[in-house]
CSV table of C-alpha atoms and ligand atoms in Angstrom, one decimal:
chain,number,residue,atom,x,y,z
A,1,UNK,CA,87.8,92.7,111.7
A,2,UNK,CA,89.3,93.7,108.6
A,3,UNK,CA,88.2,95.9,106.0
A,4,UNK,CA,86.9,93.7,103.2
A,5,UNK,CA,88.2,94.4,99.6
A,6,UNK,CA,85.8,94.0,97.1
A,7,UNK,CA,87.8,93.4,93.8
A,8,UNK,CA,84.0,92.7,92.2
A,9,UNK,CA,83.3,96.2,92.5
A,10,UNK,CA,86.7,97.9,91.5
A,11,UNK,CA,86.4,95.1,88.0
A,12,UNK,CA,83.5,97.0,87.9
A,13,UNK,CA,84.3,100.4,88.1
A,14,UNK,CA,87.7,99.1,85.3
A,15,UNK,CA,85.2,97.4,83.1
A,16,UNK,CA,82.9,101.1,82.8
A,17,UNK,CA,85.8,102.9,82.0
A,18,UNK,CA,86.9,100.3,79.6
A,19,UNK,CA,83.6,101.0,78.1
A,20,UNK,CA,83.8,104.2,77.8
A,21,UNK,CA,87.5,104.6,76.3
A,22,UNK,CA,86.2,102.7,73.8
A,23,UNK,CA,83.8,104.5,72.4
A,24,UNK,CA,86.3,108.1,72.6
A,25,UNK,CA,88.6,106.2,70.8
A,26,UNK,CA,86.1,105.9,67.8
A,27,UNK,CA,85.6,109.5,68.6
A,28,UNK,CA,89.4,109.9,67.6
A,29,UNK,CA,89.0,108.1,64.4
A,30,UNK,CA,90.5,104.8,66.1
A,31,UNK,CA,89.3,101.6,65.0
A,32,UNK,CA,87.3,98.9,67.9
A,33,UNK,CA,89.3,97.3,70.1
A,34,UNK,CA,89.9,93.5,68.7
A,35,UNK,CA,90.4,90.3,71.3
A,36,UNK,CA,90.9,87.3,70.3
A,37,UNK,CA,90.8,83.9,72.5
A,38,UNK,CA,92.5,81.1,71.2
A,39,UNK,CA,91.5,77.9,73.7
A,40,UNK,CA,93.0,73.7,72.6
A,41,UNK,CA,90.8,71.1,74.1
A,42,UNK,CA,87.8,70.8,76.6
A,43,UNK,CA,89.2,72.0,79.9
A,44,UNK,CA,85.8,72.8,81.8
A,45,UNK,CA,87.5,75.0,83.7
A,46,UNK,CA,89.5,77.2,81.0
A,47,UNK,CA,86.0,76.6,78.7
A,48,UNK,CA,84.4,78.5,81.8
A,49,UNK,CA,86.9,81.5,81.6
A,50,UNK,CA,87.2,81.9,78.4
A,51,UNK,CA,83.7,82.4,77.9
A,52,UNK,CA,83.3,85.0,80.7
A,53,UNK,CA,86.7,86.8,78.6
A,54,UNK,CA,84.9,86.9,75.8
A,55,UNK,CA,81.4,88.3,77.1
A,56,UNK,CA,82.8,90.9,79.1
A,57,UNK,CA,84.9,91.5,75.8
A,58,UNK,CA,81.5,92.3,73.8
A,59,UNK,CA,80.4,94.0,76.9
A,60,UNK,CA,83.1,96.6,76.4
A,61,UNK,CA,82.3,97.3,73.0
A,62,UNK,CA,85.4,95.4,71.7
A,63,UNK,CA,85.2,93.2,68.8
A,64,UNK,CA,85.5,89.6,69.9
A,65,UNK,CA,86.7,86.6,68.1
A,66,UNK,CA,86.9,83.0,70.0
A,67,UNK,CA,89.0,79.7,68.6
A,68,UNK,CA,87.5,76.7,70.0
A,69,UNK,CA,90.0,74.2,68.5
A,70,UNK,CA,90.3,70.4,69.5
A,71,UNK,CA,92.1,68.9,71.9
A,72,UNK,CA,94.0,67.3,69.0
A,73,UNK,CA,95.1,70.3,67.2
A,74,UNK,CA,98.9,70.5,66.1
A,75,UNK,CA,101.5,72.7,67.2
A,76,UNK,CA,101.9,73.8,63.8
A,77,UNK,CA,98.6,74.8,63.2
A,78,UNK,CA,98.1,76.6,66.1
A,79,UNK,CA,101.3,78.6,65.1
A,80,UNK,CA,99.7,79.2,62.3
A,81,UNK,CA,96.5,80.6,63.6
A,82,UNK,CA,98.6,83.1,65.8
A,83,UNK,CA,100.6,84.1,62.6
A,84,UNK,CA,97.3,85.3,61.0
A,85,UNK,CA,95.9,86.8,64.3
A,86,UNK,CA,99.5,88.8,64.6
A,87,UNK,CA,99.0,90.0,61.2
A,88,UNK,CA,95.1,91.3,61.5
A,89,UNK,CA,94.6,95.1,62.0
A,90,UNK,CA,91.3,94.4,63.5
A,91,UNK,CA,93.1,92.1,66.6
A,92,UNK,CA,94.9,94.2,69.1
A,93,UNK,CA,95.1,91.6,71.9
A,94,UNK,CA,95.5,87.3,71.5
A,95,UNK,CA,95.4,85.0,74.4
A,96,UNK,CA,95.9,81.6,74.3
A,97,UNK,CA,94.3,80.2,76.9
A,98,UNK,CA,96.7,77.6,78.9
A,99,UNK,CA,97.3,75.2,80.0
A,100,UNK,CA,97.5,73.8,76.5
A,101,UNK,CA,97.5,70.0,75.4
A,102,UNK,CA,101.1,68.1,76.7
A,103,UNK,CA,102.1,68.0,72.9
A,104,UNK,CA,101.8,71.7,72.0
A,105,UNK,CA,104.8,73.6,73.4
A,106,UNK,CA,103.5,76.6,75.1
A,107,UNK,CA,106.7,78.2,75.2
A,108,UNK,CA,107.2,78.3,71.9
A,109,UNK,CA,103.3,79.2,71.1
A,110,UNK,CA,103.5,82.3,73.9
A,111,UNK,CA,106.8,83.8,72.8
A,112,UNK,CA,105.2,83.7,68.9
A,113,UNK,CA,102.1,86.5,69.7
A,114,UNK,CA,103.0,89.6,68.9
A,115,UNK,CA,104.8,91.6,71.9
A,116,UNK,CA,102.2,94.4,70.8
A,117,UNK,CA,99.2,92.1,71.0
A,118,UNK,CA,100.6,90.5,74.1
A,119,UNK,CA,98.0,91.2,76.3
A,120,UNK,CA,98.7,88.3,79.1
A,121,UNK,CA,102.4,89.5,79.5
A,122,UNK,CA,103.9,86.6,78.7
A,123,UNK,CA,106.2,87.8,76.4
A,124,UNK,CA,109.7,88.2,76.9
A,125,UNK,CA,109.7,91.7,75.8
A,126,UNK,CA,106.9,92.2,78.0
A,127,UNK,CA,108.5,90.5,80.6
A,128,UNK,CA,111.4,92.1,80.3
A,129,UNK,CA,110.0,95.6,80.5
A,130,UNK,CA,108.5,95.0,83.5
A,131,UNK,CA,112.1,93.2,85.1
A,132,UNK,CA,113.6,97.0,84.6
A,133,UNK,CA,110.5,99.0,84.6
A,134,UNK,CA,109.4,100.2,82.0
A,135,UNK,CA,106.1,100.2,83.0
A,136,UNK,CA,105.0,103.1,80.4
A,137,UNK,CA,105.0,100.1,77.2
A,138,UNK,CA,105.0,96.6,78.9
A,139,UNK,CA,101.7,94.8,79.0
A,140,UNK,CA,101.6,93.4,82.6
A,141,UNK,CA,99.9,89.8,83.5
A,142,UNK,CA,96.0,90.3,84.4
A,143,UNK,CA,95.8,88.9,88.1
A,144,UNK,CA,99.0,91.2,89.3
A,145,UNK,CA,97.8,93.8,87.4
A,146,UNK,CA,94.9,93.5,89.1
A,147,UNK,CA,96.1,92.5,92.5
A,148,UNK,CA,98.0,95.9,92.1
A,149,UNK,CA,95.0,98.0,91.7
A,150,UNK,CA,93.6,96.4,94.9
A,151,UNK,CA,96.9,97.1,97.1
A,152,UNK,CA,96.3,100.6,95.2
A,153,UNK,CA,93.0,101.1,96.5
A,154,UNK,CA,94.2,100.8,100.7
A,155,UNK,CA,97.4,102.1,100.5
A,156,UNK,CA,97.8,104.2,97.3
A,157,UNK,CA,100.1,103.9,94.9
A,158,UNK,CA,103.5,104.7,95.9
A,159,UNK,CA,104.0,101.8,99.0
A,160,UNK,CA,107.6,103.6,100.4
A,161,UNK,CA,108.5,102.2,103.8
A,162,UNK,CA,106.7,99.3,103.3
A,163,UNK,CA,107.5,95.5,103.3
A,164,UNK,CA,105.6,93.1,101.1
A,165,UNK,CA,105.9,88.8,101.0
A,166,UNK,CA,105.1,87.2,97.9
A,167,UNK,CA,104.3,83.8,98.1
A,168,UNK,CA,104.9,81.7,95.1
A,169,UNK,CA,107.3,82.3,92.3
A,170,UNK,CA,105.2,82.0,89.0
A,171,UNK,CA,105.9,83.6,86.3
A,172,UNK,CA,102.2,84.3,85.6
A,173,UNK,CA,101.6,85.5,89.1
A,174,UNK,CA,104.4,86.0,91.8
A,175,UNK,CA,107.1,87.2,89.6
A,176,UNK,CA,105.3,90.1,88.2
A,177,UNK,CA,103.8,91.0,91.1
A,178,UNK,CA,107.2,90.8,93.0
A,179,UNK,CA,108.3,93.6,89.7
A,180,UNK,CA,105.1,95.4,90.1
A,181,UNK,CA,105.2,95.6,94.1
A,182,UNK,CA,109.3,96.8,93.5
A,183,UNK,CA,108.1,99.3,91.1
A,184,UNK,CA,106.2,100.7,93.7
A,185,UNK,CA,109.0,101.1,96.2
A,186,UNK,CA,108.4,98.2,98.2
A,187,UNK,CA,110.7,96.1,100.3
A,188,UNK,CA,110.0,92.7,98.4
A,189,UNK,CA,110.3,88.8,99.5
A,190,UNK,CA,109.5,85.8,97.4
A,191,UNK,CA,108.8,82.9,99.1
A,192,UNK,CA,108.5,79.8,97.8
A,193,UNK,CA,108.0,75.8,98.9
A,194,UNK,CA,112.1,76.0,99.9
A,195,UNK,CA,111.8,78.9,102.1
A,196,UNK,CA,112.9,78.3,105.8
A,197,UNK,CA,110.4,79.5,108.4
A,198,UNK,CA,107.7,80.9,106.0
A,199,UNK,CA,105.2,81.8,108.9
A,200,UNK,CA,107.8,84.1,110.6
A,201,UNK,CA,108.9,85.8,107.4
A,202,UNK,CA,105.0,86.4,106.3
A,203,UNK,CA,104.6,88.0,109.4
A,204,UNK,CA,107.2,90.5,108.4
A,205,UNK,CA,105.1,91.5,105.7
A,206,UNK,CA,102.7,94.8,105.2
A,207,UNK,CA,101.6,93.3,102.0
A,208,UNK,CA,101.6,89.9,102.1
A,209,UNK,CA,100.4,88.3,98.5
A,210,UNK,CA,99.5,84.6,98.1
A,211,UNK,CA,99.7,82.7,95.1
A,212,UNK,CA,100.3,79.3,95.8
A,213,UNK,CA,97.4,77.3,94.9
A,214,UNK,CA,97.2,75.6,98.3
A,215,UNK,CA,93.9,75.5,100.1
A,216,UNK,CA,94.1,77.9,103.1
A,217,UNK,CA,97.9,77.6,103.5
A,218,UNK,CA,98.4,81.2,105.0
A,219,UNK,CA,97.1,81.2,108.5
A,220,UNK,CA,95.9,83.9,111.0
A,221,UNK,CA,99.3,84.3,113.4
A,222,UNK,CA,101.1,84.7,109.7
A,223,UNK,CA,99.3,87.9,109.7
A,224,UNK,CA,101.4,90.9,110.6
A,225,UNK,CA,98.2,93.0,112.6
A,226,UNK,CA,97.1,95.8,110.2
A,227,UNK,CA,98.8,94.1,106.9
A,228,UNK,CA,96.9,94.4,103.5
A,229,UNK,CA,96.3,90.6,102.7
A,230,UNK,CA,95.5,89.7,99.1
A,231,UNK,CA,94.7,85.9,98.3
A,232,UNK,CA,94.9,84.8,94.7
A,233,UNK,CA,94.1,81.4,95.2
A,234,UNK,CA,91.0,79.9,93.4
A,235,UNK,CA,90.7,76.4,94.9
A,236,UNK,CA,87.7,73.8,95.1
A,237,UNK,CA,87.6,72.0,97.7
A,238,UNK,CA,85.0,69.2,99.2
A,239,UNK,CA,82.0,70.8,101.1
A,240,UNK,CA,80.6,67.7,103.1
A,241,UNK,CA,78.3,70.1,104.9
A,242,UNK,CA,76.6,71.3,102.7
A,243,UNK,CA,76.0,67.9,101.9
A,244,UNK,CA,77.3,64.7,100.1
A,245,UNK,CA,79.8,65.4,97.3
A,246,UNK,CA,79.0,69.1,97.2
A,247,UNK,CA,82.3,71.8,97.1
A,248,UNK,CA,83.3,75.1,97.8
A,249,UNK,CA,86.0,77.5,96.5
A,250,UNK,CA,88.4,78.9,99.0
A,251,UNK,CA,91.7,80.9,98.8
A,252,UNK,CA,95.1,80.6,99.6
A,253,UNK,CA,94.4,82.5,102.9
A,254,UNK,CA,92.6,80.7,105.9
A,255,UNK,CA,89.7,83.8,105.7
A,256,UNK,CA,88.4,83.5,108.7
A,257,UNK,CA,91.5,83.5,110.8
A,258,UNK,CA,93.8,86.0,109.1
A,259,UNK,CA,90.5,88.5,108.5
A,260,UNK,CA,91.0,89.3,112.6
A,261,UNK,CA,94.3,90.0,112.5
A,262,UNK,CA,94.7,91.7,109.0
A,263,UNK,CA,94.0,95.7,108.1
A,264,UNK,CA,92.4,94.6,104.9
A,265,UNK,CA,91.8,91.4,102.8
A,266,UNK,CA,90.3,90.0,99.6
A,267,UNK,CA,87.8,87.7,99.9
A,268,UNK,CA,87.7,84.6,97.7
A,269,UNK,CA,85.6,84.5,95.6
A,270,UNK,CA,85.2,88.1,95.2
A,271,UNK,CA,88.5,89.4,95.4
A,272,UNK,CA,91.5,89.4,92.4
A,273,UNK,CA,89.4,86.7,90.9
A,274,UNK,CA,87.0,89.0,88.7
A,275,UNK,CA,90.1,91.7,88.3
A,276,UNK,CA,91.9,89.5,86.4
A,277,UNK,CA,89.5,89.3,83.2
A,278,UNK,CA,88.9,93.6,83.8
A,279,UNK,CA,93.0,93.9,83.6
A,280,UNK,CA,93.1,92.0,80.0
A,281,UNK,CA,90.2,94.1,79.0
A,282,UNK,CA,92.5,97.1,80.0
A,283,UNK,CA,95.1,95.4,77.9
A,284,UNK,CA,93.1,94.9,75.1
A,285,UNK,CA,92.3,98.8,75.2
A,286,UNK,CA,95.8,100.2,76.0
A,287,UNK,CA,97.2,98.0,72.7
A,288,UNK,CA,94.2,99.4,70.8
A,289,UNK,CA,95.0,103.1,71.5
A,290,UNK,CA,99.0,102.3,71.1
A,291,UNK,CA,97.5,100.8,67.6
A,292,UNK,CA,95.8,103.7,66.5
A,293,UNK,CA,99.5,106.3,67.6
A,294,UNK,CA,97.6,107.7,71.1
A,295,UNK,CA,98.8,107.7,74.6
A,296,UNK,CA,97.9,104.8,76.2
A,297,UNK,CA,94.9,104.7,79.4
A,298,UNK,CA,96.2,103.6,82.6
A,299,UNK,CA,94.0,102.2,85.5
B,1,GUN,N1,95.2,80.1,82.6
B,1,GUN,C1,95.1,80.4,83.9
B,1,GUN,N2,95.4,81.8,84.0
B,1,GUN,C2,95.7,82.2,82.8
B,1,GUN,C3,96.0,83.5,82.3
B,1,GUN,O1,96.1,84.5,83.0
B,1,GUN,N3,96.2,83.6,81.0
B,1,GUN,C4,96.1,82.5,80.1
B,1,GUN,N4,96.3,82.7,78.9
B,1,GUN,N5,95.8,81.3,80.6
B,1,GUN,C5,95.5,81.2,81.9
């Protein structure tokens, strides 16, 4: 059986030394870290991580500021709400929760943040700095970030020698975490929906990453034996038994199965799931030191 990752713990473990960067940056004459959380609309979903982004926020010490704006809202008005948050010294980080409403670009809204107060990545500065690694300035997405730190903690952090698959090609997840996996001298695959024989090439893989957003697609005999599994999937699916219209969250990764054949594996939930909102609170931190002219933390 596998060795369980527990990526609760390690958020943990981020989230304490978030907290206490914090307060030796006041030490340094630095002002509070500042994150603000722009969500459009009544998503329950997004209206469920935003408020956990914004707790943990205040549970680091950070000053927090939410916009809940309605679904309605115009694409010129949020513009202009992200014009005032680029220009406040007391915001280091904005994130504009997506998906937004179908009439609101989100192109257009995610390239107009600040690159510096960019703390989802999305940037194409940000972007771009991590497509040629410069790693040192480039604010990374949260979950690969994250899903990173996890790889980190099995197999440490230069991964020479070894092959990794990433399934799924978003730019919020498997993108990035192609860059990041490259970065750390990796072998890298992306597969996607069009890729021939995806079974055979995922058992090719020492680190196999899935981010696909289909219910237990990755099955046990795609495992390589011994390979570091990490499922980003967050899906709900019907639980009939645990009776009638109850559900259940599951991964990307058929648990179960691949747990028997893998080295290690995230469980879902449990796994990158709580990383992600520790990795925009390290974000948040590393734009406030830039901010105040100190050397960024790393985690
Ligand atoms: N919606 C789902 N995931 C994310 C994320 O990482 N960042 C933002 N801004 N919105 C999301």
């Amino acid at each position: 059986m596998a060795e369980l990752i527990d990526g609760k713990s390690v958020a943990e473990d981020v989230v304490r030394r978030v907290k206490a960067l914090t307060a030796e940056l006041a030490e340094k004459g630095g002002r509070q870290p500042g994150l603000a959380v722009v969500i459009v609309g009544e998503d329950p979903a997004s209206q469920v991580y935003v408020a956990s982004k914004s707790r943990t926020a205040k549970e680091c010490g950070f000053h927090s500021v939410q916009h809940t704006l309605p679904a309605e809202t115009s694409e010129p008005d949020l513009l202009k709400i992200i014009g005032q948050l680029n220009a406040d010294p007391a915001i280091n980080g904005i994130l504009v929760q997506l998906p937004l409403p179908s009439h609101v670009d989100s192109g257009k809204i995610i390239q107009t943040i600040a690159p510096e107060k960019d703390v989802d990545g999305f940037h194409f500065i940000n972007v771009g700095k991590l497509g040629t690694g410069e790693l040192d300035t480039a604010f990374v997405p949260c979950t690969p970030a994250g899903s990173m730190l996890l790889i980190e903690r099995v197999r440490g952090k230069d991964l020479s020698g070894l092959n990794a698959v990433v399934v799924g090609r978003s730019n919020i997840v498997g993108k990035p975490m192609a860059n990041l996996l490259l970065a750390a001298n990796c072998t890298v695959t992306i597969a996607h929906s069009r890729t021939r024989d995806l079974p055979a090439l995922a058992r090719t893989a020492d680190i196999l990453v899935a981010a696909v957003g289909r219910p237990e697609m990755v099955r046990g005999d795609w495992v390589k034996p011994g390979a570091t599994v990490i499922d980003v999937g967050i899906n709900r699916i019907a639980a009939p038994e645990k009776g009638e219209g109850k559900t259940r969250l599951v991964g990307d990764v058929a648990f179960a199965e691949a747990a028997k054949a893998a080295g290690a594996i995230t469980p879902v939930p449990g796994g990158v799931g709580p990383m992600t909102i520790a990795m925009l609170m390290a974000n948040t931190l590393a734009s406030a030191y830039l901010a105040a002219g100190l050397k960024r933390p790393y985690f």
